[in-house]
mmCIF file of C-alpha atoms in Angstrom:
data_model
loop_
_atom_site.group_PDB
_atom_site.id
_atom_site.type_symbol
_atom_site.label_atom_id
_atom_site.label_comp_id
_atom_site.label_asym_id
_atom_site.label_seq_id
_atom_site.Cartn_x
_atom_site.Cartn_y
_atom_site.Cartn_z
ATOM 1 C CA MET A 1 -19.745 -1.397 -0.285
ATOM 2 C CA LYS A 2 -17.681 1.650 -1.045
ATOM 3 C CA ARG A 3 -14.400 1.269 -2.942
ATOM 4 C CA ASP A 4 -11.688 3.935 -2.794
ATOM 5 C CA ILE A 5 -9.042 3.761 -5.513
ATOM 6 C CA ALA A 6 -5.966 5.199 -3.808
ATOM 7 C CA ILE A 7 -3.245 4.788 -6.435
ATOM 8 C CA ALA A 8 -0.516 7.422 -6.310
ATOM 9 C CA GLY A 9 2.131 8.319 -8.845
ATOM 10 C CA ASP A 10 2.375 8.561 -12.585
ATOM 11 C CA GLY A 11 3.682 5.052 -13.278
ATOM 12 C CA PRO A 12 1.061 2.562 -12.107
ATOM 13 C CA GLU A 13 -2.274 2.212 -13.844
ATOM 14 C CA GLN A 14 -4.484 4.905 -12.289
ATOM 15 C CA ASN A 15 -7.846 3.496 -13.386
ATOM 16 C CA PRO A 16 -7.914 -0.277 -13.013
ATOM 17 C CA ASP A 17 -10.632 -2.114 -14.931
ATOM 18 C CA VAL A 18 -13.739 -1.986 -12.729
ATOM 19 C CA GLU A 19 -15.069 -5.293 -14.077
ATOM 20 C CA LEU A 20 -11.798 -7.036 -13.171
ATOM 21 C CA LEU A 21 -11.857 -5.466 -9.714
ATOM 22 C CA ASP A 22 -15.500 -6.482 -9.197
ATOM 23 C CA ALA A 23 -14.869 -10.077 -10.288
ATOM 24 C CA PHE A 24 -11.753 -10.344 -8.115
ATOM 25 C CA TRP A 25 -13.527 -8.810 -5.119
ATOM 26 C CA GLN A 26 -16.452 -11.235 -5.487
ATOM 27 C CA GLN A 27 -14.004 -14.180 -5.553
ATOM 28 C CA ALA A 28 -12.226 -12.796 -2.489
ATOM 29 C CA ILE A 29 -15.399 -12.313 -0.436
ATOM 30 C CA LYS A 30 -16.661 -15.731 -1.493
ATOM 31 C CA ALA A 31 -13.434 -17.211 -0.107
ATOM 32 C CA VAL A 32 -13.293 -14.914 2.950
ATOM 33 C CA PRO A 33 -16.821 -13.543 3.603
ATOM 34 C CA GLU A 34 -15.827 -11.482 6.648
ATOM 35 C CA ILE A 35 -13.915 -8.994 4.446
ATOM 36 C CA ALA A 36 -17.116 -7.880 2.675
ATOM 37 C CA ARG A 37 -17.015 -4.182 3.565
ATOM 38 C CA ASP A 38 -15.726 -0.843 2.297
ATOM 39 C CA HIS A 39 -12.252 -1.323 0.886
ATOM 40 C CA GLN A 40 -9.376 0.359 -0.906
ATOM 41 C CA VAL A 41 -7.467 -0.381 -4.089
ATOM 42 C CA ARG A 42 -3.763 0.416 -4.128
ATOM 43 C CA SER A 43 -0.674 -0.219 -6.187
ATOM 44 C CA ILE A 44 2.584 -0.928 -4.428
ATOM 45 C CA GLY A 45 6.098 -0.635 -5.837
ATOM 46 C CA ILE A 46 8.001 1.670 -8.172
ATOM 47 C CA ASP A 47 7.767 -0.401 -11.352
ATOM 48 C CA GLU A 48 6.376 -3.677 -12.688
ATOM 49 C CA GLU A 49 9.326 -5.771 -11.494
ATOM 50 C CA THR A 50 9.338 -4.473 -7.923
ATOM 51 C CA THR A 51 5.542 -4.612 -7.703
ATOM 52 C CA ASP A 52 5.589 -8.315 -8.627
ATOM 53 C CA LEU A 53 8.380 -8.967 -6.111
ATOM 54 C CA ILE A 54 6.543 -7.123 -3.331
ATOM 55 C CA ILE A 55 3.352 -9.089 -4.008
ATOM 56 C CA GLU A 56 5.336 -12.333 -3.665
ATOM 57 C CA PHE A 57 6.778 -11.118 -0.332
ATOM 58 C CA ILE A 58 3.215 -10.444 0.828
ATOM 59 C CA LYS A 59 2.019 -13.901 -0.222
ATOM 60 C CA THR A 60 4.877 -15.577 1.671
ATOM 61 C CA GLY A 61 4.378 -13.439 4.783
ATOM 62 C CA GLU A 62 7.756 -11.727 4.447
ATOM 63 C CA LYS A 63 6.156 -8.281 4.032
ATOM 64 C CA ILE A 64 3.561 -7.532 6.703
ATOM 65 C CA GLY A 65 3.138 -3.787 6.536
ATOM 66 C CA THR A 66 3.105 -0.709 4.380
ATOM 67 C CA TYR A 67 3.398 3.038 4.792
ATOM 68 C CA SER A 68 1.203 5.961 3.782
ATOM 69 C CA LEU A 69 1.671 9.695 3.896
ATOM 70 C CA PRO A 70 -1.157 11.756 5.401
ATOM 71 C CA TRP A 71 0.056 14.705 3.299
ATOM 72 C CA LEU A 72 -0.638 12.739 0.105
ATOM 73 C CA MET A 73 -3.881 11.249 1.349
ATOM 74 C CA GLU A 74 -5.226 14.684 2.237
ATOM 75 C CA ALA A 75 -4.022 16.287 -1.012
ATOM 76 C CA GLU A 76 -5.535 13.504 -3.142
ATOM 77 C CA GLY A 77 -8.735 13.009 -1.138
ATOM 78 C CA HIS A 78 -8.128 9.454 0.076
ATOM 79 C CA PRO A 79 -9.336 8.284 3.482
ATOM 80 C CA LYS A 80 -6.886 6.861 5.988
ATOM 81 C CA ALA A 81 -6.970 3.097 6.248
ATOM 82 C CA MET A 82 -8.310 1.930 9.579
ATOM 83 C CA PRO A 83 -7.869 -1.446 11.266
ATOM 84 C CA ASP A 84 -9.881 -4.131 9.445
ATOM 85 C CA THR A 85 -9.813 -2.199 6.142
ATOM 86 C CA PRO A 86 -9.337 -4.665 3.269
ATOM 87 C CA ILE A 87 -7.036 -3.460 0.499
ATOM 88 C CA ILE A 88 -6.903 -4.906 -3.007
ATOM 89 C CA LEU A 89 -3.340 -4.586 -4.261
ATOM 90 C CA VAL A 90 -3.049 -4.426 -8.022
ATOM 91 C CA SER A 91 -0.140 -5.116 -10.332
ATOM 92 C CA TYR A 92 1.631 -2.207 -11.965
ATOM 93 C CA ASP A 93 -0.732 -2.537 -14.923
ATOM 94 C CA GLY A 94 -3.835 -2.546 -12.706
ATOM 95 C CA ILE A 95 -4.617 -6.277 -12.432
ATOM 96 C CA PRO A 96 -5.906 -7.260 -8.955
ATOM 97 C CA LYS A 97 -3.466 -9.664 -7.304
ATOM 98 C CA VAL A 98 -3.969 -9.911 -3.544
ATOM 99 C CA VAL A 99 -6.103 -8.697 -0.681
ATOM 100 C CA VAL A 100 -4.500 -7.666 2.585
ATOM 101 C CA GLN A 101 -6.329 -6.464 5.660
ATOM 102 C CA ILE A 102 -5.032 -3.705 7.904
ATOM 103 C CA THR A 103 -4.547 -4.996 11.453
ATOM 104 C CA SER A 104 -3.189 -1.828 13.062
ATOM 105 C CA VAL A 105 -2.220 1.707 12.127
ATOM 106 C CA TYR A 106 -0.013 4.127 13.967
ATOM 107 C CA GLU A 107 1.568 7.440 13.102
ATOM 108 C CA THR A 108 5.221 8.350 13.416
ATOM 109 C CA THR A 109 7.414 10.830 11.626
ATOM 110 C CA PHE A 110 9.837 10.173 8.814
ATOM 111 C CA GLY A 111 12.733 11.145 11.093
ATOM 112 C CA GLU A 112 11.638 8.592 13.705
ATOM 113 C CA ILE A 113 11.450 5.615 11.326
ATOM 114 C CA SER A 114 13.491 2.814 12.869
ATOM 115 C CA LEU A 115 14.154 -0.859 12.354
ATOM 116 C CA ASN A 116 10.861 -1.514 14.200
ATOM 117 C CA GLU A 117 9.039 -0.021 11.208
ATOM 118 C CA THR A 118 11.271 -1.230 8.390
ATOM 119 C CA LEU A 119 11.142 -4.857 9.573
ATOM 120 C CA LEU A 120 7.529 -4.896 8.355
ATOM 121 C CA ASP A 121 8.747 -4.359 4.785
ATOM 122 C CA GLY A 122 10.167 -6.833 2.273
ATOM 123 C CA PRO A 123 13.610 -8.314 3.006
ATOM 124 C CA PRO A 124 15.608 -6.318 0.407
ATOM 125 C CA VAL A 125 14.625 -2.935 1.899
ATOM 126 C CA ARG A 126 14.538 -3.534 5.653
ATOM 127 C CA ASP A 127 17.959 -2.007 6.319
ATOM 128 C CA LEU A 128 17.540 1.680 7.201
ATOM 129 C CA ASP A 129 20.404 2.553 4.824
ATOM 130 C CA VAL A 130 18.251 1.155 2.001
ATOM 131 C CA TRP A 131 14.750 1.997 3.236
ATOM 132 C CA ILE A 132 15.255 5.705 3.922
ATOM 133 C CA PRO A 133 16.840 6.737 0.584
ATOM 134 C CA LEU A 134 14.416 4.533 -1.382
ATOM 135 C CA HIS A 135 11.340 6.002 0.286
ATOM 136 C CA THR A 136 12.754 9.540 0.207
ATOM 137 C CA GLU A 137 13.160 9.341 -3.568
ATOM 138 C CA TYR A 138 9.795 7.651 -4.103
ATOM 139 C CA TRP A 139 7.812 9.945 -1.820
ATOM 140 C CA ASN A 140 9.547 13.100 -3.059
ATOM 141 C CA GLY A 141 8.392 12.137 -6.554
ATOM 142 C CA LEU A 142 4.797 11.893 -5.322
ATOM 143 C CA LEU A 143 4.950 14.963 -3.096
ATOM 144 C CA SER A 144 6.519 17.284 -5.671
ATOM 145 C CA LYS A 145 3.232 17.865 -7.499
ATOM 146 C CA HIS A 146 1.833 19.124 -4.190
ATOM 147 C CA ASN A 147 4.848 21.407 -3.591
ATOM 148 C CA ARG A 148 6.097 19.293 -0.693
ATOM 149 C CA ALA A 149 9.124 17.141 0.046
ATOM 150 C CA CYS A 150 10.139 14.611 2.685
ATOM 151 C CA THR A 151 11.200 16.157 5.972
ATOM 152 C CA ALA A 152 12.142 14.670 9.321
ATOM 153 C CA ASP A 153 8.826 15.869 10.804
ATOM 154 C CA MET A 154 6.681 14.560 7.918
ATOM 155 C CA PRO A 155 3.948 12.271 9.304
ATOM 156 C CA VAL A 156 4.051 8.642 8.169
ATOM 157 C CA LEU A 157 1.297 6.111 8.796
ATOM 158 C CA VAL A 158 2.623 2.640 9.499
ATOM 159 C CA GLU A 159 -0.025 0.144 8.431
ATOM 160 C CA LYS A 160 0.470 -3.425 9.599
ATOM 161 C CA PHE A 161 -1.511 -5.961 7.614
ATOM 162 C CA LYS A 162 -2.216 -9.631 7.153
ATOM 163 C CA PHE A 163 -2.407 -11.460 3.850
ATOM 164 C CA ILE A 164 -5.997 -12.523 3.103
ATOM 165 C CA TYR A 165 -6.431 -13.695 -0.483
ATOM 166 C CA ALA A 166 -4.566 -14.102 -3.776
ATOM 167 C CA ALA A 167 -5.795 -14.320 -7.345
ATOM 168 C CA LYS A 168 -6.099 -17.897 -8.527
#
C-alpha cells in the first residue's frame, strides 16, 4: 500500500514518525479491513488547539468534509484524493488521531463557495463571514511560497468524508 504524506504549511509536523503511522494504520485496518489500500496522511488546522478541536468535530460527526487546493497539490506533488481514499489525520505534532474516508469530491471555485460547502465544516466556521476570511488567510500563507494567492477563480476541491476510526 502506498502512503502519501500531504502535509502543507510550516507549522504542523512535516515528517510524522513512520513507526507510529504504521502501528496506527495496522490498528485501523484490523478494525476496518476494507480501508486497506493506498492512503494519505494530512494535518488539519492552523495550530495545536484548532487541530484538536477539528478532530473532535470529526469524531462527533459535526465536520464531514474538507477542502484542498489543486494549485498546492500540483506544486507540492500530491495526488488528488479520490472517493474511497482513506486519510490518516495527524495532530499538529504528527501523532495519528483519526482515519476518514473520502466519499465524494467535486471542484468549485473559491468565489463560488457557498453555505452548501461550508456546512460540511466544523460549527465555528460554517458562516461564510467566518469561513472565507479564515481560509483566505490560511491558504494565502500556503500559496505565497508558490507565488500565488487566493482569487475568486482559484479551484477548490470539496472533499466529503466519513469518520472511520480513532486512536484508542
